[in-house]
Short mmCIF file of C-alpha atoms in Angstrom, two decimals:
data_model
loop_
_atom_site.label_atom_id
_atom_site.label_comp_id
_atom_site.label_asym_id
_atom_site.label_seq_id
_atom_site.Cartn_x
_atom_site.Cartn_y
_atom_site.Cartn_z
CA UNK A 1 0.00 0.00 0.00
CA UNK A 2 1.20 3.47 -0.91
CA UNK A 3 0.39 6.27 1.64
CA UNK A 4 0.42 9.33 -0.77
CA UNK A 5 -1.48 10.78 -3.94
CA UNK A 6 -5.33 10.57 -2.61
CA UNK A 7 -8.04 9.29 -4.51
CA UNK A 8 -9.90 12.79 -5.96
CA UNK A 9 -13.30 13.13 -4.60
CA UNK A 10 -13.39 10.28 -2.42
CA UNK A 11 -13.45 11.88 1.08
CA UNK A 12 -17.31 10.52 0.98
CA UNK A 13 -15.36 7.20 2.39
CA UNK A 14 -14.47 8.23 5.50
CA UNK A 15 -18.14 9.20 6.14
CA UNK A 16 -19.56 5.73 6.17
CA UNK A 17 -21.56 5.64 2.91
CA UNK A 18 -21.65 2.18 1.86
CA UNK A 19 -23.36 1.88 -1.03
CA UNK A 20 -23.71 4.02 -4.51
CA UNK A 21 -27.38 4.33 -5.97
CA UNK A 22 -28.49 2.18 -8.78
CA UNK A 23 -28.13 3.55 -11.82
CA UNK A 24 -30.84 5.82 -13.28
CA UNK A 25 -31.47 2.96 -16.13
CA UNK A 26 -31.25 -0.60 -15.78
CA UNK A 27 -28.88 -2.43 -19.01
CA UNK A 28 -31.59 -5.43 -19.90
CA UNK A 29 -30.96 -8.35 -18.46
CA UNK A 30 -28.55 -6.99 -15.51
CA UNK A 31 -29.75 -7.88 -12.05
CA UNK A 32 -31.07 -4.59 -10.46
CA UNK A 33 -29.53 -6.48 -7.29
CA UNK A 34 -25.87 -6.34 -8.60
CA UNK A 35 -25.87 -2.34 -8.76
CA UNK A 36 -24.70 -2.10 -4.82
CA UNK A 37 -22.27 -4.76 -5.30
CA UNK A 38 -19.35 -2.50 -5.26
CA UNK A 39 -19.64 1.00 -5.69
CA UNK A 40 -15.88 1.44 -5.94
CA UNK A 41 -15.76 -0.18 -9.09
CA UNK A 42 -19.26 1.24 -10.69
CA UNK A 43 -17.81 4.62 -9.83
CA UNK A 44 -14.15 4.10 -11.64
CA UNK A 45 -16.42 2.83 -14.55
CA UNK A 46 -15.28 -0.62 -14.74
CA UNK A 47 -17.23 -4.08 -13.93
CA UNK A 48 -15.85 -5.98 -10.96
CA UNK A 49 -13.15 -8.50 -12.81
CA UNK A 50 -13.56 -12.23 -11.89
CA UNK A 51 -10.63 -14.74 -12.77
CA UNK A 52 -12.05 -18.11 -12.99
CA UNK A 53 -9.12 -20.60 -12.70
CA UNK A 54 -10.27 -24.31 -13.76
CA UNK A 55 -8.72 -26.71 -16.25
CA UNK A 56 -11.91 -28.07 -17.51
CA UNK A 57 -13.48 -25.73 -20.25
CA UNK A 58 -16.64 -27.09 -19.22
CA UNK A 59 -16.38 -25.97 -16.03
CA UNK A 60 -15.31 -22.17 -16.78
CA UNK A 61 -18.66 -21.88 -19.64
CA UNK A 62 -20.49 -23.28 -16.85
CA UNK A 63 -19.38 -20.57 -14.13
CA UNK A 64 -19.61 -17.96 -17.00
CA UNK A 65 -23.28 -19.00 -17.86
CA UNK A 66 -24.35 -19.09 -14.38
CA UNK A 67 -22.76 -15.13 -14.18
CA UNK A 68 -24.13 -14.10 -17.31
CA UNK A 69 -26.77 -12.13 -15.77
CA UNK A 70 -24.08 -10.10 -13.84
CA UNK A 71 -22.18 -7.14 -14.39
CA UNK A 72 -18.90 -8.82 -14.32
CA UNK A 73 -16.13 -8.65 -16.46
CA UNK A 74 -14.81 -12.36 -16.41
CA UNK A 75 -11.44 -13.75 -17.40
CA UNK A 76 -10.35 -17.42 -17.44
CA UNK A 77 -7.28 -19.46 -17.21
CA UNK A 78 -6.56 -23.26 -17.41
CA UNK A 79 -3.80 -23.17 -14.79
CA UNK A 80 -1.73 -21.39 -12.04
CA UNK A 81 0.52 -19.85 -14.67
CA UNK A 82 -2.09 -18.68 -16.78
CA UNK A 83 -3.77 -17.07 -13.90
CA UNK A 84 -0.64 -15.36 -12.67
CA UNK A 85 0.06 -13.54 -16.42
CA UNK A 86 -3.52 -12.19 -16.09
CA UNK A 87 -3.06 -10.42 -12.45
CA UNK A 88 0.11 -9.21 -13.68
CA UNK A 89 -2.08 -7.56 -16.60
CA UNK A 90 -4.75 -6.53 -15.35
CA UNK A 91 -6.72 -5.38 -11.70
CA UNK A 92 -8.53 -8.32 -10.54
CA UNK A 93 -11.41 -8.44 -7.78
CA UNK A 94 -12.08 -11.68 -7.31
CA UNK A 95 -10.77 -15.23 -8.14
CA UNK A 96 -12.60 -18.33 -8.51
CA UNK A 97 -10.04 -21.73 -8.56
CA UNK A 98 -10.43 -25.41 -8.56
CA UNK A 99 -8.84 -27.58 -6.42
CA UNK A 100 -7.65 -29.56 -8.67
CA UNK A 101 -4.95 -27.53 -11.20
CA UNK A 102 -2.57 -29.03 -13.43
CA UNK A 103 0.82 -27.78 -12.37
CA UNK A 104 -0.07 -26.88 -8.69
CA UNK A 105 -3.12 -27.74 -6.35
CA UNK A 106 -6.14 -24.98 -5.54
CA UNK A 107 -5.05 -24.71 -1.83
CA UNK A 108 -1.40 -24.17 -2.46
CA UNK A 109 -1.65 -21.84 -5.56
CA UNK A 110 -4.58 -19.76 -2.89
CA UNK A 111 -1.13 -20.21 -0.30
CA UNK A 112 0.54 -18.36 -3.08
CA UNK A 113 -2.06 -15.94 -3.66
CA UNK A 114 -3.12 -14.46 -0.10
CA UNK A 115 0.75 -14.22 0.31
CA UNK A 116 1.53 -12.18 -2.57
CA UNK A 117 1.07 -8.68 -2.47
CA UNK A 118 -0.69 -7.60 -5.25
CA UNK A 119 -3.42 -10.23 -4.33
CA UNK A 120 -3.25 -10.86 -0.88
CA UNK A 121 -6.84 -8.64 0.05
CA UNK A 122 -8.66 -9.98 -3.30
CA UNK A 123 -11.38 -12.90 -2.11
CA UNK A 124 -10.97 -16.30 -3.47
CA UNK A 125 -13.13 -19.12 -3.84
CA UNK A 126 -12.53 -22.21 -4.12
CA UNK A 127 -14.70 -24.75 -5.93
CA UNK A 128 -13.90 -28.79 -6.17
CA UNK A 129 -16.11 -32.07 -6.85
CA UNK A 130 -14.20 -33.72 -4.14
CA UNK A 131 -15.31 -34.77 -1.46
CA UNK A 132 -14.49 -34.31 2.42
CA UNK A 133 -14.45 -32.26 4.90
CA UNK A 134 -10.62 -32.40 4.87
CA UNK A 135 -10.31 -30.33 1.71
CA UNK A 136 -12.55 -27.48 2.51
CA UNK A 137 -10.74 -27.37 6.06
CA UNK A 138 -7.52 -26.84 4.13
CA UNK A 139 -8.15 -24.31 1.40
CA UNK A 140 -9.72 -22.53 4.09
CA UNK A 141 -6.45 -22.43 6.39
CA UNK A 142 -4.71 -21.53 3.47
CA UNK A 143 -6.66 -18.30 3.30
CA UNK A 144 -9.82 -19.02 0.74
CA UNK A 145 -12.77 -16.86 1.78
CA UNK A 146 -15.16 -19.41 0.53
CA UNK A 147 -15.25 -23.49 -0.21
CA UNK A 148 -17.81 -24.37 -2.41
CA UNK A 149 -18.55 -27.96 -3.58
CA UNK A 150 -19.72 -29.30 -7.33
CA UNK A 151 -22.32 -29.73 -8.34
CA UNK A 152 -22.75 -26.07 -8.24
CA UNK A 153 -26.04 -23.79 -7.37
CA UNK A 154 -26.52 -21.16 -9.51
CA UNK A 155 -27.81 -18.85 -6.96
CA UNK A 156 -25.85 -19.67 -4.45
CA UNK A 157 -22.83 -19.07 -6.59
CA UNK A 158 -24.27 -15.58 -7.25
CA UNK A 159 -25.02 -15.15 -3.65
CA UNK A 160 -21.19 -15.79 -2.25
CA UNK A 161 -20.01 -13.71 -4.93
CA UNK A 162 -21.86 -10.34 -4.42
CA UNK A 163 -21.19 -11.02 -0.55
CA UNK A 164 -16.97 -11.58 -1.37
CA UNK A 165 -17.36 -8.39 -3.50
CA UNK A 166 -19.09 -6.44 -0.76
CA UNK A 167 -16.24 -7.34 1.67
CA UNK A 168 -13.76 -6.41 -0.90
CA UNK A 169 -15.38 -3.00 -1.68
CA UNK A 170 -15.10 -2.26 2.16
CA UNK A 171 -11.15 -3.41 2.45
CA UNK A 172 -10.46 -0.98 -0.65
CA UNK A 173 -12.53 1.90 1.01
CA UNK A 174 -10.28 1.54 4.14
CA UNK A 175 -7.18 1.38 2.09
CA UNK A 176 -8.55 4.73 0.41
CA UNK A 177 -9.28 6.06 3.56
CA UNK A 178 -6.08 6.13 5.16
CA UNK A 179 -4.53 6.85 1.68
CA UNK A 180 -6.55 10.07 2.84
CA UNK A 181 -5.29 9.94 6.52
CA UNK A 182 -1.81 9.26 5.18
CA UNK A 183 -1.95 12.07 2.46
CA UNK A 184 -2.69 14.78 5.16
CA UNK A 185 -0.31 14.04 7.19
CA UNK A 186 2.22 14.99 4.33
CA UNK A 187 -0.23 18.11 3.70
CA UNK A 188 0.51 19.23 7.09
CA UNK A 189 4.12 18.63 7.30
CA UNK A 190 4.36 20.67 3.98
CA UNK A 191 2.32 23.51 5.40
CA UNK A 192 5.63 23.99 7.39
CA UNK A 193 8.75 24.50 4.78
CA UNK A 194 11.10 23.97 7.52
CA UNK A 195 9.84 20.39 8.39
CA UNK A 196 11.01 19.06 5.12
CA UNK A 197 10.40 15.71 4.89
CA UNK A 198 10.38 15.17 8.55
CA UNK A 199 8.00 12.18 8.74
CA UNK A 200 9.98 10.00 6.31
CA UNK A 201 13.33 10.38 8.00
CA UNK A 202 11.32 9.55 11.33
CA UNK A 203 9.90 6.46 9.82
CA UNK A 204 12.82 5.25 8.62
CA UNK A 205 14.46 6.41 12.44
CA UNK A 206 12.06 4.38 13.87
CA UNK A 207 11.50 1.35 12.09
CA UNK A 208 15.78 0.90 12.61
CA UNK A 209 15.50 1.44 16.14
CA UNK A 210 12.40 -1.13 15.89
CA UNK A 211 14.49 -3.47 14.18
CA UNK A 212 17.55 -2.94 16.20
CA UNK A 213 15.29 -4.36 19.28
CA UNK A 214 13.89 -7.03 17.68
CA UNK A 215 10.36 -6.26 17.27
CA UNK A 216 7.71 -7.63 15.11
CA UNK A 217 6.74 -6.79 11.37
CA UNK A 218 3.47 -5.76 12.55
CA UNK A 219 4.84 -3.31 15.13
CA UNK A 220 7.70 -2.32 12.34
CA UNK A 221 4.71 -1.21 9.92
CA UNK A 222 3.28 0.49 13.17
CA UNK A 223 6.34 2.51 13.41
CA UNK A 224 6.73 3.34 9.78
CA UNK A 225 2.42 4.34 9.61
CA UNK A 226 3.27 6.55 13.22
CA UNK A 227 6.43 8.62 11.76
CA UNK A 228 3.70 9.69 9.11
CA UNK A 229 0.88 10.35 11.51
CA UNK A 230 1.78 10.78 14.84
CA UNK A 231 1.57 14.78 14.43
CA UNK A 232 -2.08 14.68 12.26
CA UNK A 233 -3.73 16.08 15.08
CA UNK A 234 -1.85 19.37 14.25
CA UNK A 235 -4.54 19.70 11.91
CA UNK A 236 -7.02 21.48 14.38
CA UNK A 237 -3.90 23.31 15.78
CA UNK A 238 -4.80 27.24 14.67
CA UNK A 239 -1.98 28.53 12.54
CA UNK A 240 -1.45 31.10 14.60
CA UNK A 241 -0.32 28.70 17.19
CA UNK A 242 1.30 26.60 15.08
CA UNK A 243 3.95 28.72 13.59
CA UNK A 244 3.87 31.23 16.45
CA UNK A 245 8.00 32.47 16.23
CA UNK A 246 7.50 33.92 20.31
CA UNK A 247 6.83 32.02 23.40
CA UNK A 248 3.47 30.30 23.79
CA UNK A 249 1.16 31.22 26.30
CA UNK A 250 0.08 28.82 28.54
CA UNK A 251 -3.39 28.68 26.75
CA UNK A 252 -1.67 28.25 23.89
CA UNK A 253 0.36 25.62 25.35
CA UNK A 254 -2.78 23.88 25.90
CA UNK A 255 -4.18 24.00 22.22
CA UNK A 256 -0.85 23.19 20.93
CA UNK A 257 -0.44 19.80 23.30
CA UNK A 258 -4.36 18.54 22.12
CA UNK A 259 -2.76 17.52 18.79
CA UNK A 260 -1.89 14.17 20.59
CA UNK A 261 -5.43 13.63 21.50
CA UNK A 262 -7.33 15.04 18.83
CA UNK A 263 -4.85 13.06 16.48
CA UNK A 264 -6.00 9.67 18.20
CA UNK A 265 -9.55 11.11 17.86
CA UNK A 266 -8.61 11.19 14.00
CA UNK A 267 -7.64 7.54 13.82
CA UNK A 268 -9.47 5.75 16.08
CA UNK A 269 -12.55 5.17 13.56
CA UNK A 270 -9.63 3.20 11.20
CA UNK A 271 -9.33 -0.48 13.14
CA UNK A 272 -6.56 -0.66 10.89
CA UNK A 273 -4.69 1.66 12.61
CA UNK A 274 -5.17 0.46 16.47
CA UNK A 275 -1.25 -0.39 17.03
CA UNK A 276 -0.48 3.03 16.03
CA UNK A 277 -3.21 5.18 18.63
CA UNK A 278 -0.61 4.45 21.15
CA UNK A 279 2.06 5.87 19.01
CA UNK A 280 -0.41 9.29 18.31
CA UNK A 281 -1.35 10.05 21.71
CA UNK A 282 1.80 9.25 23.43
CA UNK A 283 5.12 10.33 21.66
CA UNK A 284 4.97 13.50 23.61
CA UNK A 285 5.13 11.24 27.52
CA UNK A 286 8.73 11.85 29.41
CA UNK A 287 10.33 9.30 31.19
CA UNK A 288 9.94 10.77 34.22
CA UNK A 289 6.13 11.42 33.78
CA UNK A 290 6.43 14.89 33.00
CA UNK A 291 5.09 14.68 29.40
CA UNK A 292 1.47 14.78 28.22
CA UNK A 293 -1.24 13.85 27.92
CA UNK A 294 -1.60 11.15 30.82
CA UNK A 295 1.71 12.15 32.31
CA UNK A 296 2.69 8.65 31.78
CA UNK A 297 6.07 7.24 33.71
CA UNK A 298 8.95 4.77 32.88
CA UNK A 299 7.71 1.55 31.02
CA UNK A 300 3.76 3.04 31.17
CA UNK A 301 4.84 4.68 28.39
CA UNK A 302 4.08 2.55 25.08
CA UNK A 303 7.25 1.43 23.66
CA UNK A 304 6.45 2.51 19.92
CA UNK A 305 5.71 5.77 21.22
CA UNK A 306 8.52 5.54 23.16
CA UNK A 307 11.18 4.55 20.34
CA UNK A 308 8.84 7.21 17.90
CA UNK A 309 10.03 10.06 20.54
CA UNK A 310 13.68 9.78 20.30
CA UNK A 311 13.79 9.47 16.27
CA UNK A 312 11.28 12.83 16.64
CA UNK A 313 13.73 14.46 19.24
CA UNK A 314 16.92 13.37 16.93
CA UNK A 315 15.58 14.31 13.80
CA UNK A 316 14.31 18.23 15.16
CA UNK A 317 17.72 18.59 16.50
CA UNK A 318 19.44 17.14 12.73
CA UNK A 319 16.57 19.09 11.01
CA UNK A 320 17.08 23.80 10.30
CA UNK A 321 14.64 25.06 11.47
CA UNK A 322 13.41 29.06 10.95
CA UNK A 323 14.85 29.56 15.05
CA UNK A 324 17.73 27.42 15.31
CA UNK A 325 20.57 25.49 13.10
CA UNK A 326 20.86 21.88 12.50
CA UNK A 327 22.67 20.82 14.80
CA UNK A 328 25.52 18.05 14.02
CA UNK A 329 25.33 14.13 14.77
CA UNK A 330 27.07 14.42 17.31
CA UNK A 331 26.25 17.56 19.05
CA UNK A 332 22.39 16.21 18.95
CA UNK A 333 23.44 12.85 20.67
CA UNK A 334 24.75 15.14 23.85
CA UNK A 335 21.73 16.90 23.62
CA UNK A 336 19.74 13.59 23.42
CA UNK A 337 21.86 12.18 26.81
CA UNK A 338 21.69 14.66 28.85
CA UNK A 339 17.74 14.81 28.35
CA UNK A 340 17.66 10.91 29.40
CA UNK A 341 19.77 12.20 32.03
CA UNK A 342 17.50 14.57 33.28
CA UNK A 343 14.28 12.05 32.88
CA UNK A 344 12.68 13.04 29.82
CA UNK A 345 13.80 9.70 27.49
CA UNK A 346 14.06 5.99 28.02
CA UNK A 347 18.08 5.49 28.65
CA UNK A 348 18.19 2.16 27.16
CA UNK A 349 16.61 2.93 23.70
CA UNK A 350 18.65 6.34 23.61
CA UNK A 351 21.77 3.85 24.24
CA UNK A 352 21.08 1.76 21.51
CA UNK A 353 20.25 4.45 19.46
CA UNK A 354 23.56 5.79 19.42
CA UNK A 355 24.93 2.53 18.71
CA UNK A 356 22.64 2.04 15.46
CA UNK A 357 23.68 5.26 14.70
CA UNK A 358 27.38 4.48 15.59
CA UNK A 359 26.95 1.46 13.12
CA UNK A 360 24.98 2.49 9.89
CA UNK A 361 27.64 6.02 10.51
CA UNK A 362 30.35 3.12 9.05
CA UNK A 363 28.61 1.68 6.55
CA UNK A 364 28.93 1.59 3.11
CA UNK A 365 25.44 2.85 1.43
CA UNK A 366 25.07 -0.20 -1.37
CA UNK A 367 22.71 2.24 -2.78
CA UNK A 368 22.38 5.99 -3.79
CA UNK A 369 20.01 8.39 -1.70
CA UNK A 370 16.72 7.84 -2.13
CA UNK A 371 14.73 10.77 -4.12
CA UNK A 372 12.68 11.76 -1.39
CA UNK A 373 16.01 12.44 0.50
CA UNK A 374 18.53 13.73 -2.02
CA UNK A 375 20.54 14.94 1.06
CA UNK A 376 20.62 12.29 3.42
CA UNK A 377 24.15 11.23 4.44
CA UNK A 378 25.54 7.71 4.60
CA UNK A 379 24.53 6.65 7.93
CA UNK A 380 21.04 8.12 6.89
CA UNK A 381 21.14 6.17 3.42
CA UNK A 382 22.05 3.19 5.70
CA UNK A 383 19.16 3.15 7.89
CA UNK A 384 16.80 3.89 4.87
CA UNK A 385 17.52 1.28 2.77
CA UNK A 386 17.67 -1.43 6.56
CA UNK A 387 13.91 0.09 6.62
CA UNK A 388 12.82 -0.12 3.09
CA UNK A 389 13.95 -3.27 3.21
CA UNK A 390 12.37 -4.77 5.46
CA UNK A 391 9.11 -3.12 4.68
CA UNK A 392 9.53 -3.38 0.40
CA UNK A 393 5.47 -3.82 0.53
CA UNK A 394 4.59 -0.46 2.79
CA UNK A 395 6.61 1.82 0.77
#
């Protein structure tokens, strides 16, 4: 998934619509049923695309004749490699397969498929004239939404289909809506021309540090989604505030410290994006449980939002800004340890930390800057490409 370039004139997703209206006339012979399938794909103008993948040519005409009522687009292949060639072509919304394939089985080539990033969200059913209980218990722990057995139902085929469409239509609204999320979250670091591209060198910060302790994928991909988002709640931060040059007042202060709130307030509705709340609300918490907002102490504090705060701290302190200089590696290291001295950061990340950054300092970039970062030195081309690497699919 890509987290820039929003969909035009889809910010309608985000308000819970879930269905388009029919359209005003009905094509003859169409069911008037099929019109809320998907509204995603009656709005791009295309017909949901369903690759049927069955040896037997009797079997594909008989799945296309029991569709033929249907606004589908449907494309066929004989076996696995057939079917691959035609997702590399061509946007595909569901996929029908038979358990039995020439070259590969159903449940291993649907292994394949749920594990592959291109189709890994699209729904796939699989059909067979075999029976037992075993086989449907298989394709189904290898990640097939449905199991259907032959002989077939017409209607029930046509049933299971709209419903895998409808699920897939909701999966692509929530990938479009944080696209969205994801998209202004750059806007707002852009309203600032100082900040650069502060949120990618955090990400890439972070998801090191992440790596450097171990941690999971899924908490890696939290770190990368909370470099871009943790600050969204600057959004209902007045500009005034926001780029004040002076001191702050203390109402100010208290505006200005609601973005961590109001930017969990943002998220929350996405269920996708539950591992990174913690990251949102609590990158600004101090070791000492001076920070805010729950004036967390010690270990309270999440560790994402814990590991998120010292690649913020380090990358302000790297990063010009219209009051102060960028400040040196080193120099901002000192600065880093003496604020772990005084309480404020977790001394055993900001250790390690320094010794990633000791590390990647050493190391040969195998690869030029990346665009985004034309600037980035070699210790900051090392960590980018340890984080791209690792998360090839986010980026």
């Amino acid at each position: 998934m890509k987290f820039i370039n929003p969909v035009a004139n889809q910010d309608y997703r985000i308000l819970g619509i879930e269905a388009i209206p029919a359209p005003v006339s009905n094509p003859a012979g169409l069911n008037p049923a099929a019109f809320t399938i998907d509204r995603t794909l009656w709005e791009s103008g295309r017909s949901p695309t369903i690759l049927v993948v069955d040896n037997s040519d009797v079997s594909r005409r008989l799945l296309r004749a029991m569709l033929r009522t249907e606004p589908y687009h449907i494309v066929e292949a004989g076996r696995a490699s057939e079917a691959v060639i035609e997702i590399e072509t061509q946007p595909v919304d569901l996929i029908i397969l038979d358990l039995m394939l020439p070259e590969t089985n159903g449940v291993d080539f649907c292994r394949w498929l749920k594990s592959n990033r291109k189709t890994q969200f699209v729904p796939v059913l699989i059909i067979t004239s075999v029976q037992g209980v075993e086989n449907e218990i298989m394709g189904l722990s290898a990640g097939a939404d449905e199991f259907l057995l032959k002989p077939l139902s017409p209607a029930l085929v046509r049933t299971r289909i709209q419903s895998l469409l409808r699920h897939k239509a909701a999966v692509d609204s929530l990938e479009e809506a944080e696209t969205i999320l994801f998209a202004l979250a750059q806007a707002i670091e852009q309203r600032d021309k100082n900040t650069g591209d502060h949120c990618q060198r955090i990400a890439t910060y972070s998801v090191a540090l992440g790596m450097a302790l171990g941690l999971s994928r899924p908490e890696l991909v939290a770190l990368y989604r909370g470099g871009y988002l943790h600050d969204i709640g600057k959004i209902a931060v007045p500009d005034h505030i926001l780029f004040k040059r002076g001191q702050l007042t203390e109402e100010e202060w208290v505006v200005m410290r609601s973005h961590t709130t109001k930017g969990e307030e943002i998220c929350r509705p996405m269920k996708s994006l539950g591992t990174v709340l913690p990251i949102i609300r609590n990158h600004h918490e101090r070791w000492d449980g001076t920070g805010y907002p729950d004036c967390l102490r010690g270990e309270q504090i999440p560790l994402l939002a814990r590991i998120l705060q010292i690649a913020d701290v380090y990358d302000a302190l790297t990063s010009e800004r219209s009051y102060k200089r960028a400040f040196p590696h080193a120099e901002a290291m000192q600065m880093i340890q003496e604020e772990s001295t005084r309480g404020w950061r977790d001394p055993a990340l900001v250790a390690l930390f320094e010794e990633l950054c000791s590390r990647a300092s050493v190391a040969k970039p195998s690869l030029p800057p990346p665009p985004e970062w034309p600037d980035a030195s070699p210790m900051q081309i090392s960590l980018h490409n340890m984080s791209r690497a690792l998360l090839q699919d986010k980026l």
